Amino acid sequence: MKLVTAVIKPFVLEDVKNALEKLGVLGLTVTEVSGFGRQKGHTEVYRGAEYAVDFVPKIRVEVAVEDAVAERVVNAVVEAARTGKIGDGKVWVTGLETVVRVRTGERGSDAL
Amino acid sequence: MINTGDTAWVLAGAALVMLMTPGLAFFYGGMVRSKSVLNMLMMNFICLAIIGVLWTLYGYSWAFGNDAFGGLVGGDEFAGLGKTIGHMVGAAASGPPPVPWPGPDALPALAFVMFQLMFAVITPALISGAIADRTKFLSWALFVILWATIVYFPVAHWVFSFDGFTGVNSHGGWIANTLKAEDFAGGTAVHINAGSAGFALALVLGRRKGWPRDHIRPHNLPFVLLGASLLWFGWYGFNAGSALSASDLAGVAFTNTTVATCSAVLGWLLVEQLRDGKPTTLGAASGAVAGLVAITPACGFVSPLGGIAIGLIAGAVCALSVSVKYKFGFDDSLDVVGVHLVGGLIGTLLIGFFGTKNVNPAALGDDGLFYGGGLTQLGRQAIAAFAVMGYSFLVALVIGMVIKHTIGFRVDPEEETSGIDEAEHAESGYDFSALGAMATSGLAHYNLGGADKVGAATSSTGAKED
């Protein structure tokens, strides 16, 4: 099993979710996060005083999937999240040792 | 004889002005960080409580009692609001007193007492913005008591107390009657007064930790705009109510209050558009307040076009002057100096240019420079403005230093970092966290009057339930 993690722009979340549903992904977890990459932050002005805001709000999407579909999931996320502008985010894949469904105690692929 | 229309308007005006203090609380409260919002609201709200009592005990009497000494302070005949129930105040601002006093358009004394109370409440509240995020609450309460007593009540007498108004032979303050400077609703007594005291306290307390390097951003700009809008609404009572009559003059003041505020918003936003490239919400709210401040002294003496000019100038100049604190390094946190002191000076001085008896034939002063009155009135306006500014600054500085070196004026640096709401009020303004309820470990202590610690009882009951 693989854990696909994507940090994306907040407004593409809907597209990413739809793309994953189309692939048959049954669940995902979404978190609001802040950070910076090459996009850096932005500036805000309050009564003429300029502040540099270093961290940009992003959304982190996590999906646990079977090894066989991981590559397709990554491609779907990348396609749905791409605007072509700086700050589109990153997607990475890590291995998952164990997954347990809390309600039933099922393990491994059955728990996904 | 009591004029019922006038009385109704003054009572309604008093309620409008009352609303300004909570409005100001939200205007300021939105500008501080989320960890200080309750303290900011409370610094304003406590003024309603404290001044309401002081005003009854001696404040009204010191402001509007028959002059006790050189036009500087009123006597104590109205202490405890004696001689107000069933009594009247009335006309006689100019010329010989109408016979029989108080004339055909008198007000019940207590309607006037309550109207003026609300001015006395908001003036110290305005000061709080200069020392946001770092002030010990008890020290602030003590400052409010002392400053109102030594500064506001006497200065209200200087500016607002007219000869023959609260009694047939009563004498008022020196600025209104001897100097004949014009201040319709409190550019000097309220705004210059508060702005100048705010400057003194910003110096006494010193900068907030991390200022100006750290991001100290407004935590709730919708609050700021909401508060500014409530201020604008309440200000109709402040300015048009100061006509003390449901009259043409009230209409003039109402109109000027409106047009000056509108043009001040435009003036402030224009500066931002040209300087920063973006008009901001905070700028619009601040511009509105700057315009309201500047038109306060002038609203009963200038034409609507004069009002537009005063607002435009105030909006633009205040937008530029809020940056001065960075140049000189004093942390006037929410720009009480840049908006209230500067705005108050602009409005008070511009009466010397735009003031005209065409608008208000009963005015005691002369026409301004643009109406052929020469420099006389401008000179009087300047004397009034600088007298109030100097007196308020000096006394606030002395009171501030005394408090600082006795009971202390600032919270500990650690408390300032962790948040003044928690340190001074044992509360937090917001609970947005899903963990909120779980993050507390339940009821620890419940005061039922005795010293029993219910915490122990709770845990033993808890054990039984398990």
mmCIF file of N, CA, C and O in Angstrom, chain A residues 42 44-54, chain B residues 27 31 214-215 217-218 275 282 286 326 334-335:
data_model
loop_
_atom_site.group_PDB
_atom_site.id
_atom_site.type_symbol
_atom_site.label_atom_id
_atom_site.label_comp_id
_atom_site.label_asym_id
_atom_site.label_seq_id
_atom_site.Cartn_x
_atom_site.Cartn_y
_atom_site.Cartn_z
ATOM 1 N N HIS A 42 3.375 36.779 0.680
ATOM 2 C CA HIS A 42 2.864 37.979 0.025
ATOM 3 C C HIS A 42 2.978 39.129 1.019
ATOM 4 O O HIS A 42 3.351 38.913 2.173
ATOM 5 N N GLU A 44 1.127 42.446 3.038
ATOM 6 C CA GLU A 44 -0.137 43.061 3.418
ATOM 7 C C GLU A 44 0.169 44.447 3.973
ATOM 8 O O GLU A 44 1.219 44.653 4.582
ATOM 9 N N VAL A 45 -0.743 45.388 3.746
ATOM 10 C CA VAL A 45 -0.510 46.763 4.176
ATOM 11 C C VAL A 45 -1.592 47.186 5.161
ATOM 12 O O VAL A 45 -2.772 47.049 4.884
ATOM 13 N N TYR A 46 -1.165 47.636 6.353
ATOM 14 C CA TYR A 46 -2.124 48.126 7.354
ATOM 15 C C TYR A 46 -1.769 49.550 7.735
ATOM 16 O O TYR A 46 -0.723 49.784 8.321
ATOM 17 N N ARG A 47 -2.629 50.491 7.421
ATOM 18 C CA ARG A 47 -2.368 51.903 7.663
ATOM 19 C C ARG A 47 -0.959 52.265 7.212
ATOM 20 O O ARG A 47 -0.186 52.862 7.938
ATOM 21 N N GLY A 48 -0.619 51.835 6.006
ATOM 22 C CA GLY A 48 0.653 52.216 5.402
ATOM 23 C C GLY A 48 1.836 51.381 5.840
ATOM 24 O O GLY A 48 2.917 51.500 5.273
ATOM 25 N N ALA A 49 1.680 50.533 6.871
ATOM 26 C CA ALA A 49 2.784 49.692 7.328
ATOM 27 C C ALA A 49 2.725 48.367 6.581
ATOM 28 O O ALA A 49 1.729 47.656 6.653
ATOM 29 N N GLU A 50 3.816 48.046 5.866
ATOM 30 C CA GLU A 50 3.816 46.844 5.040
ATOM 31 C C GLU A 50 4.373 45.655 5.817
ATOM 32 O O GLU A 50 5.429 45.754 6.427
ATOM 33 N N TYR A 51 3.640 44.558 5.826
ATOM 34 C CA TYR A 51 4.126 43.347 6.470
ATOM 35 C C TYR A 51 4.317 42.267 5.422
ATOM 36 O O TYR A 51 3.458 42.077 4.564
ATOM 37 N N ALA A 52 5.452 41.534 5.504
ATOM 38 C CA ALA A 52 5.652 40.387 4.633
ATOM 39 C C ALA A 52 5.052 39.176 5.331
ATOM 40 O O ALA A 52 5.417 38.853 6.457
ATOM 41 N N VAL A 53 4.086 38.542 4.698
ATOM 42 C CA VAL A 53 3.502 37.318 5.246
ATOM 43 C C VAL A 53 4.216 36.153 4.577
ATOM 44 O O VAL A 53 4.079 35.936 3.380
ATOM 45 N N ASP A 54 5.035 35.418 5.367
ATOM 46 C CA ASP A 54 5.941 34.430 4.781
ATOM 47 C C ASP A 54 5.244 33.140 4.380
ATOM 48 O O ASP A 54 5.642 32.478 3.436
ATOM 49 N N PHE B 27 -14.230 48.900 17.090
ATOM 50 C CA PHE B 27 -13.281 49.526 16.163
ATOM 51 C C PHE B 27 -11.852 49.220 16.617
ATOM 52 O O PHE B 27 -11.011 48.776 15.832
ATOM 53 N N MET B 31 -8.715 45.733 15.777
ATOM 54 C CA MET B 31 -7.359 46.094 15.348
ATOM 55 C C MET B 31 -6.264 45.405 16.148
ATOM 56 O O MET B 31 -5.119 45.365 15.727
ATOM 57 N N ASP B 214 7.815 43.008 14.552
ATOM 58 C CA ASP B 214 6.921 41.862 14.386
ATOM 59 C C ASP B 214 5.610 42.218 13.695
ATOM 60 O O ASP B 214 5.201 43.365 13.681
ATOM 61 N N HIS B 215 4.976 41.197 13.199
ATOM 62 C CA HIS B 215 3.664 41.394 12.590
ATOM 63 C C HIS B 215 2.647 41.579 13.699
ATOM 64 O O HIS B 215 2.357 40.643 14.425
ATOM 65 N N ARG B 217 -0.772 42.433 13.423
ATOM 66 C CA ARG B 217 -1.828 42.755 12.452
ATOM 67 C C ARG B 217 -3.195 42.770 13.113
ATOM 68 O O ARG B 217 -3.416 42.072 14.093
ATOM 69 N N PRO B 218 -4.125 43.536 12.561
ATOM 70 C CA PRO B 218 -5.508 43.492 13.074
ATOM 71 C C PRO B 218 -6.042 42.065 12.967
ATOM 72 O O PRO B 218 -5.845 41.419 11.944
ATOM 73 N N ARG B 275 -0.257 55.808 -2.786
ATOM 74 C CA ARG B 275 0.987 55.445 -2.106
ATOM 75 C C ARG B 275 1.236 53.934 -2.109
ATOM 76 O O ARG B 275 2.337 53.475 -2.374
ATOM 77 N N LEU B 282 -9.257 48.774 6.374
ATOM 78 C CA LEU B 282 -8.829 49.504 7.560
ATOM 79 C C LEU B 282 -8.733 50.998 7.248
ATOM 80 O O LEU B 282 -9.078 51.837 8.081
ATOM 81 N N SER B 286 -10.786 53.917 9.040
ATOM 82 C CA SER B 286 -10.004 54.971 9.691
ATOM 83 C C SER B 286 -10.341 56.334 9.103
ATOM 84 O O SER B 286 -10.419 57.332 9.830
ATOM 85 N N TYR B 326 6.247 55.604 13.320
ATOM 86 C CA TYR B 326 7.374 54.743 12.948
ATOM 87 C C TYR B 326 8.657 55.556 12.845
ATOM 88 O O TYR B 326 9.735 55.096 13.183
ATOM 89 N N LEU B 334 -2.946 52.088 18.161
ATOM 90 C CA LEU B 334 -4.075 52.136 17.233
ATOM 91 C C LEU B 334 -4.280 53.550 16.683
ATOM 92 O O LEU B 334 -5.364 53.919 16.246
ATOM 93 N N ASP B 335 -3.214 54.362 16.730
ATOM 94 C CA ASP B 335 -3.200 55.685 16.090
ATOM 95 C C ASP B 335 -4.192 56.679 16.670
ATOM 96 O O ASP B 335 -4.918 57.367 15.947
#
